[in-house]
XYZ file of C-alpha atoms in Angstrom:
417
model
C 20.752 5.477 6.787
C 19.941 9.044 8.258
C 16.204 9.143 10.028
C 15.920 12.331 11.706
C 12.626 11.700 14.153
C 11.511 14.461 16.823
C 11.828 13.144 20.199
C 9.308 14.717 22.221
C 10.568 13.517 25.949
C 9.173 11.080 28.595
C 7.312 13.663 29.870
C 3.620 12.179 30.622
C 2.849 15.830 30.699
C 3.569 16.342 27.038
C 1.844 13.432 25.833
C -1.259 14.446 27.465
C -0.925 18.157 26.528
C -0.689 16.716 22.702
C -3.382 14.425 22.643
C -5.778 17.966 23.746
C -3.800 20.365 21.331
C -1.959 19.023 18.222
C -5.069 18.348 16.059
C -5.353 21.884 14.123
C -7.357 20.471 11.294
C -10.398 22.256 10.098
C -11.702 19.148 8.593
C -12.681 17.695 12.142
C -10.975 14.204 11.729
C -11.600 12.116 14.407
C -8.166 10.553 14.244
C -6.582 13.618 15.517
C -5.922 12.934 18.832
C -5.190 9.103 18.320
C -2.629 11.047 15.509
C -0.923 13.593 17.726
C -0.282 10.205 20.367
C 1.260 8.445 17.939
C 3.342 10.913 16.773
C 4.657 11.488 20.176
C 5.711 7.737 20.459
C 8.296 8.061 17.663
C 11.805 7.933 18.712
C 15.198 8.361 17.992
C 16.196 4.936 16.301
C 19.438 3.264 15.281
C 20.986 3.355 11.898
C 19.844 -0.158 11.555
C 16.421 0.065 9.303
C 16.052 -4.015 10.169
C 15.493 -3.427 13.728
C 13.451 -6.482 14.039
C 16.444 -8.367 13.263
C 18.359 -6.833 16.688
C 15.176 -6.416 18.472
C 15.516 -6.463 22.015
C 13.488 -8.742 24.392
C 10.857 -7.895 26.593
C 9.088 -9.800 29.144
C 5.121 -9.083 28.402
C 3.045 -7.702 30.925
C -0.748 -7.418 31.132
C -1.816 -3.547 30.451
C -4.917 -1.244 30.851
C -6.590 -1.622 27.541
C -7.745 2.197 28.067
C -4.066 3.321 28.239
C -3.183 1.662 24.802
C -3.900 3.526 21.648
C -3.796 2.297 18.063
C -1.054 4.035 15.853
C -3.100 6.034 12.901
C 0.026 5.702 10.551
C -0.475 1.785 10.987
C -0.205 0.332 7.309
C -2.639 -2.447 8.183
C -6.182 -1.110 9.162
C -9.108 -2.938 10.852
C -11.418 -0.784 11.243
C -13.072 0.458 7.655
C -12.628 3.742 6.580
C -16.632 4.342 6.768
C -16.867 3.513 10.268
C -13.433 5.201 11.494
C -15.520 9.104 10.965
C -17.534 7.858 14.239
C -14.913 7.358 16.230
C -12.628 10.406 18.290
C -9.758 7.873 18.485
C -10.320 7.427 22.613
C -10.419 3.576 23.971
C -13.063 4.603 26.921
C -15.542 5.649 23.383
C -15.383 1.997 21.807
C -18.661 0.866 22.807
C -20.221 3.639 21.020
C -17.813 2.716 17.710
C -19.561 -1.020 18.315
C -23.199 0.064 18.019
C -22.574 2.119 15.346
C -20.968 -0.446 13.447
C -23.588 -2.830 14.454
C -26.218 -0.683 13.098
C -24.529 0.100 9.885
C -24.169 -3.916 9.453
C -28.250 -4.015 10.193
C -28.812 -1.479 7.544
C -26.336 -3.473 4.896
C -27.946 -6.544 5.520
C -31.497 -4.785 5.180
C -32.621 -5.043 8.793
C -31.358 -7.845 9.914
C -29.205 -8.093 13.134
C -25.579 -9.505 12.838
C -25.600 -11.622 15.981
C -21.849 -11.134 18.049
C -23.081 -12.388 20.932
C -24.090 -15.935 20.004
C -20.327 -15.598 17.935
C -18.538 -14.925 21.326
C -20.617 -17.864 22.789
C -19.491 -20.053 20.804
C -22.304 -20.934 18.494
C -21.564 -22.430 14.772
C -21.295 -19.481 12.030
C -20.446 -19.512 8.467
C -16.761 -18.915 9.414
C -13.677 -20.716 10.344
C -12.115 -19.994 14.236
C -9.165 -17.787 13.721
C -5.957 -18.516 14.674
C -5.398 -15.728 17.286
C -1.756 -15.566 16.589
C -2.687 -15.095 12.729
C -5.661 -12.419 12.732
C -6.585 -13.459 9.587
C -9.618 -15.410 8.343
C -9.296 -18.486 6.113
C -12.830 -18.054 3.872
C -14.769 -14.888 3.199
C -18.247 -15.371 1.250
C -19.111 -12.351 -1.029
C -21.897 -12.155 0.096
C -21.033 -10.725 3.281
C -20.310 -6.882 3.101
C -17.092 -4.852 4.061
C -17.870 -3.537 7.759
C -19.698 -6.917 8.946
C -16.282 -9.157 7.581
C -14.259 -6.530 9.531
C -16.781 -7.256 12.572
C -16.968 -10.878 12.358
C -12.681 -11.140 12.083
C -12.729 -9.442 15.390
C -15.752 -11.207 16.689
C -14.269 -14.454 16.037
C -11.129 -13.445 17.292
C -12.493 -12.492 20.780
C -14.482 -15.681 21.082
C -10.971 -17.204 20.340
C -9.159 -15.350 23.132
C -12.184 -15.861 25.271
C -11.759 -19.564 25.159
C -8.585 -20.143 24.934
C -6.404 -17.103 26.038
C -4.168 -14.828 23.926
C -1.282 -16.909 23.104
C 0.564 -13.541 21.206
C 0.732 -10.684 23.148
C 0.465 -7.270 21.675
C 3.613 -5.060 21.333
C 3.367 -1.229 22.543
C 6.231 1.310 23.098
C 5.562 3.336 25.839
C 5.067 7.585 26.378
C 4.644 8.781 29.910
C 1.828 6.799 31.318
C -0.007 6.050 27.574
C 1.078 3.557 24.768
C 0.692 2.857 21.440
C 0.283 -0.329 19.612
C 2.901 -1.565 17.158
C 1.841 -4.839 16.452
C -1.693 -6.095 17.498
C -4.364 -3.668 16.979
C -7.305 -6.596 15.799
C -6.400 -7.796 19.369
C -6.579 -5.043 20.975
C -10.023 -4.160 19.528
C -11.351 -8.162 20.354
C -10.329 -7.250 24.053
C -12.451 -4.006 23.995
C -15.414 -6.081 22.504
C -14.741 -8.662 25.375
C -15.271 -6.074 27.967
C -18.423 -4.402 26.810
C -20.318 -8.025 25.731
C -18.881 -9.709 28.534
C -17.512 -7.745 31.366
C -20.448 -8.033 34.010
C -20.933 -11.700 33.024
C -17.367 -13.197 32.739
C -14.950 -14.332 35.940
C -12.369 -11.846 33.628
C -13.675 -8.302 33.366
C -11.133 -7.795 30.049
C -10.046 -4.545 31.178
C -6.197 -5.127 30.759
C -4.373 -7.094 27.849
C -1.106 -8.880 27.622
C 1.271 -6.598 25.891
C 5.328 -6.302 25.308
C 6.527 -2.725 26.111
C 9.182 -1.601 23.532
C 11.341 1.649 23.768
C 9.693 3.085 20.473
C 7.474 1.915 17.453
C 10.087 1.398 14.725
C 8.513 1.555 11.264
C 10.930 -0.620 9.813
C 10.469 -3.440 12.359
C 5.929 -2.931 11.678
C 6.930 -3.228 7.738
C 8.887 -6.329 8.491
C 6.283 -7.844 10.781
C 3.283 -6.296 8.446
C 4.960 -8.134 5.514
C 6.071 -11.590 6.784
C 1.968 -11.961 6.793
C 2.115 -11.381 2.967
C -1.619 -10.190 3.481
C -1.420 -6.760 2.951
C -3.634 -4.978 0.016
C -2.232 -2.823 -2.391
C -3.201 0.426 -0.150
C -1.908 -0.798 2.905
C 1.669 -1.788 1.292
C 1.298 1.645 -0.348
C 0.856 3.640 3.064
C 4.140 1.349 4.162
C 6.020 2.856 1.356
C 4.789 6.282 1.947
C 6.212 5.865 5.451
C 9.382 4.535 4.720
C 10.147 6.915 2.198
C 9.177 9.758 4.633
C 11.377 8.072 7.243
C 14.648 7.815 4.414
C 14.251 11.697 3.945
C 13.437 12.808 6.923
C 10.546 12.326 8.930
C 10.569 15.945 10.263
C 10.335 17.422 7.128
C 6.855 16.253 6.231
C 3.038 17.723 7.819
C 1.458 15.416 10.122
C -1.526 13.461 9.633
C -3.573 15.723 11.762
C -3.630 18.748 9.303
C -4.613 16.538 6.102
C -8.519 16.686 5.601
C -8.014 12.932 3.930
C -5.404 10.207 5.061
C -4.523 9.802 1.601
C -3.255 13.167 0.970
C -0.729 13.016 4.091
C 0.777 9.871 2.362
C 0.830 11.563 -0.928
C 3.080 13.747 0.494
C 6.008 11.401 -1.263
C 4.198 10.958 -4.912
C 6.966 12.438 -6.500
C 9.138 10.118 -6.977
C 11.655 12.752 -8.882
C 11.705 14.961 -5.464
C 11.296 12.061 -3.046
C 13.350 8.963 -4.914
C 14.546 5.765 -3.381
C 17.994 5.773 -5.098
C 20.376 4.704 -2.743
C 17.692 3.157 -0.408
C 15.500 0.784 -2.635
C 16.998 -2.644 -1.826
C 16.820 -1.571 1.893
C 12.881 -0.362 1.062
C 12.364 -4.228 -1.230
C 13.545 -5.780 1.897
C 11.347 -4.113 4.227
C 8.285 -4.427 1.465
C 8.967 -7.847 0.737
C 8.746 -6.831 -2.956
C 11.439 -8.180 -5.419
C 12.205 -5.514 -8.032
C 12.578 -1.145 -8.037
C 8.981 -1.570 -10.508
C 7.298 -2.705 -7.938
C 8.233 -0.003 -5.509
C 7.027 2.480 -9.075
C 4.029 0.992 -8.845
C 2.868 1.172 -5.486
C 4.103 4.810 -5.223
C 1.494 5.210 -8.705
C -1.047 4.477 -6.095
C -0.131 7.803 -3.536
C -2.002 9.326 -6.383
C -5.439 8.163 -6.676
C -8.801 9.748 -6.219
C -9.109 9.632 -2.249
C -12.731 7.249 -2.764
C -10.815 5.157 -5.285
C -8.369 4.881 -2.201
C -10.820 4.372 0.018
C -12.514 1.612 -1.961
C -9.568 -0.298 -2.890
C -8.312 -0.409 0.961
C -12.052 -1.794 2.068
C -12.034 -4.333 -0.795
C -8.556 -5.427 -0.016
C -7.821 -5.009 -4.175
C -4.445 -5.813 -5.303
C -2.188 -3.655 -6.751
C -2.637 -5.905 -10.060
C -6.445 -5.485 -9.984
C -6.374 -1.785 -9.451
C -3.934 -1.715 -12.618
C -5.819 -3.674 -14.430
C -9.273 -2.492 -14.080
C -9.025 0.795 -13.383
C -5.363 2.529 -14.492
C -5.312 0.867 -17.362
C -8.559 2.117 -18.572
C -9.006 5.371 -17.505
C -8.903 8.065 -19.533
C -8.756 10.821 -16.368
C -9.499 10.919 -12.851
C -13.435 11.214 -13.507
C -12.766 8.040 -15.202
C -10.847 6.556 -12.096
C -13.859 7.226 -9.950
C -16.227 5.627 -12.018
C -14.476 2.502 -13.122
C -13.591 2.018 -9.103
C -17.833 2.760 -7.913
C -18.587 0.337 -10.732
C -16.346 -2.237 -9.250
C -17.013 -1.726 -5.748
C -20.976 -2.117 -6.141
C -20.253 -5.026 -8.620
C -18.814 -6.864 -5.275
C -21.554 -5.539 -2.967
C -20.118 -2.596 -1.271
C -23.466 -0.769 -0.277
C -21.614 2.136 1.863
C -23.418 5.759 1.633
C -20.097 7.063 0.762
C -20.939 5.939 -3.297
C -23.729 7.574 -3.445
C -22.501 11.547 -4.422
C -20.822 9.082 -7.093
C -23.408 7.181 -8.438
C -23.983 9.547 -11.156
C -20.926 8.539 -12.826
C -22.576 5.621 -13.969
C -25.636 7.244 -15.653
C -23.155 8.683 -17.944
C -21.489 5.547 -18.310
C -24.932 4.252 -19.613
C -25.687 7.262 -21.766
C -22.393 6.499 -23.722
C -23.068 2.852 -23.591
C -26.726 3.856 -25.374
C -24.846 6.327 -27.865
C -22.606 3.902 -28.784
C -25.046 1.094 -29.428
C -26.959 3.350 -31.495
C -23.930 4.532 -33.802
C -23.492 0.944 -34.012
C -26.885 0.358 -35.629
C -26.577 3.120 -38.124
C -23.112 2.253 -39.308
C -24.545 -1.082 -39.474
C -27.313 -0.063 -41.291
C -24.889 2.091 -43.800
C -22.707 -0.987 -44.213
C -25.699 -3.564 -45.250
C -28.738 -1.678 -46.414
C -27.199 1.435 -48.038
C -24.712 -1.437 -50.185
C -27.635 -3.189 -50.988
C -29.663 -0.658 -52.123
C -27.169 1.024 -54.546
C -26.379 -2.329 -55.758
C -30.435 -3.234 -56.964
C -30.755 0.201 -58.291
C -29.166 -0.946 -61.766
C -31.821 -3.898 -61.756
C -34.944 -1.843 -61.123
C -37.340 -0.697 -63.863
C -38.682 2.821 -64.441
C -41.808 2.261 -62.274
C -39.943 0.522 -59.363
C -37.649 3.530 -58.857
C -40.491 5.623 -58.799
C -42.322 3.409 -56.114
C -38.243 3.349 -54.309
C -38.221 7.354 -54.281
C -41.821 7.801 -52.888
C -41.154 5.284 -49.879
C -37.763 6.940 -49.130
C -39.307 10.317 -49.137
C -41.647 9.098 -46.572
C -38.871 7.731 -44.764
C -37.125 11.136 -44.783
C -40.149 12.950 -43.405
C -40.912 10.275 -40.560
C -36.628 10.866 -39.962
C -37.216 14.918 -39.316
């Protein structure tokens, strides 16, 4: 298999220089700099795309948590897509990401306070410990919303770590003096959280993480790793195409994420599956996916080309590939009707983000036709039954009751116009 990556050198110098200059969008995405880091950490690879198979071992050391990036092409996301606009992508500005998410979790649950402190000390909440090595959290109540479950998993996770260590280290490959994170990010994060809750009050100040340094971030190995979890929502396995497809024909030949105003539209980039196919690759791609047949792989490329809210949406919600099928392809007419089927669904499960509102509007005229509808169904019932009726009684009436008949429909007519 041919993967033709740009190797951009060991250089520590041109790592930094692309972190300041690479991000050329107009759109100010905060995940530009984060972006042009983890484009420098891709390598030359082998021919192998199972590289988690012949994975070479590393012995894990403990890192500086503020050298360690997250990779923005990561499949699996932990941080919502409402909360990632606060955030410039730099480790040192995660406190600031923390209160903001705190207060948009005060303003979802109408003023009241999501408490991570007593969580990290221990204190009985409506959730299950996680299992650090899982990062995944057995029961979820609806009634919670999308950024305070994507809180409390890391939360939880940290007061896991705090009392009983990280048992799984992270796994980074290394540029110059920065990494970025392969495996590990919901960790990562809990480690950060550790440090600004507990850093002047702990024995461990939290500022360095264990971590396993490989030579580059292999997206074949992540979508083997990402996938043995089987907990991926349709959006995430649909980014993990989108990569291994760009990967398959040629990595080079496709704009970064930095110059796309939406993430959505960089992985679009491979929506055609006529210009960008998987012949000749797709039982390497089900392999990597996890998935079982070449429909599948259709179906999740379908995805690439949603409205970018119904994207967004679907990736908070965690919906299935099934539901979004179901629910919303299925039934839509167009992409207005995309939009509106998908803000109907999302505020049917609580999802109270500011984002919906431009949106909302959608669903007056989802009532108006509901109304119009209703009311064509009272006249054609009324044409059906009384109109029927009426002609059927007129051969039974006398003289004087079609005269009294013609004088009450007359005044029928008038109070009509």
């Amino acid at each position: 298999m041919s993967r033709r990556r740009k190797d951009r050198g060991d250089n520590p110098e041109n790592i930094f220089e692309e972190l300041t200059t690479t991000n050329t969008s107009s759109s100010g995405d905060a995940l530009g700099s984060t972006s042009a880091f983890a484009n420098a950490a891709y390598g030359s690879q082998t021919n192998n795309p199972f590289g988690a198979i012949q994975r070479t071992s590393y012995r894990a050391s403990n890192l500086p948590i503020d050298e360690i990036y997250p990779d923005s092409a990561q499949p699996r996301r932990v941080i919502p897509s409402s909360l990632r606009q606060y955030w410039n992508g730099q480790p040192q500005n995660l406190p600031d990401l923390f209160g903001r998410w705190l207060e948009e979790i005060r303003l979802e649950r109408d003023g009241q306070t999501l408490d991570i402190d007593a969580i990290l000390a221990g204190e009985t909440t409506e959730f299950s410990q996680l299992d650090p090595d899982g990062d995944t959290l057995p029961v979820v109540e609806s009634r919670f919303g999308v950024r305070e479950l994507a809180l409390i998993k890391i939360t939880e996770l940290a007061a896991s770590i705090q009392r009983d260590g990280l048992t799984n280290p992270i796994t980074v490959a290394q540029r110059g003096r920065l990494y970025v994170i392969e495996t590990g990010e919901r960790r990562w994060l809990a480690y950060h959280l550790l440090r600004w809750r507990l850093g002047s009050l702990s024995d461990q100040d939290w500022t360095t993480i264990p971590a396993r340094v490989v030579d580059t971030v292999d997206i074949w190995r992540q979508a083997t790793e990402n996938n043995a979890r089987d907990d991926l929502n349709a959006i995430a396995r649909t980014r993990q195409l989108a990569l291994l497809l760009m990967d398959v024909h040629g990595i080079d030949h496709f704009r970064p994420l930095d110059v796309f105003e939406t993430e959505q539209k960089y992985y679009a980039q491979v929506s055609d599956g006529a210009r960008f196919s998987a012949r000749g690759y797709a039982q390497d791609l089900l392999n990597a996916m996890g998935l079982r047949s070449s429909t599948q792989l259709r179906q999740y490329r379908q995805l690439l080309r949603l409205p970018n809210i119904v994207w967004v949406l679907a990736d908070d919600l965690d919906w299935s590939q099934n539901f979004i099928a179901k629910n919303i392809l299925n039934k839509a007419q167009n992409e207005r009707d995309e939009i509106r089927l998908a803000v109907k669904l999302a505020k049917s499960q609580g999802y109270s983000v500011s984002a919906l509102t431009v949106y909302e509007h959608l669903l007056d005229d989802e009532n108006r036709s509901a109304k119009a509808q209703k009311s064509g169904s009272k006249l054609d019932h009324w044409r059906r039954k009384g109109l029927k009726a009426l002609k059927k009684d007129l051969g039974n009436m006398s003289a004087g009751e079609r005269q009294q008949l013609i004088s009450e429909i007359r005044a029928l007519l008038s109070e009509l116009e």
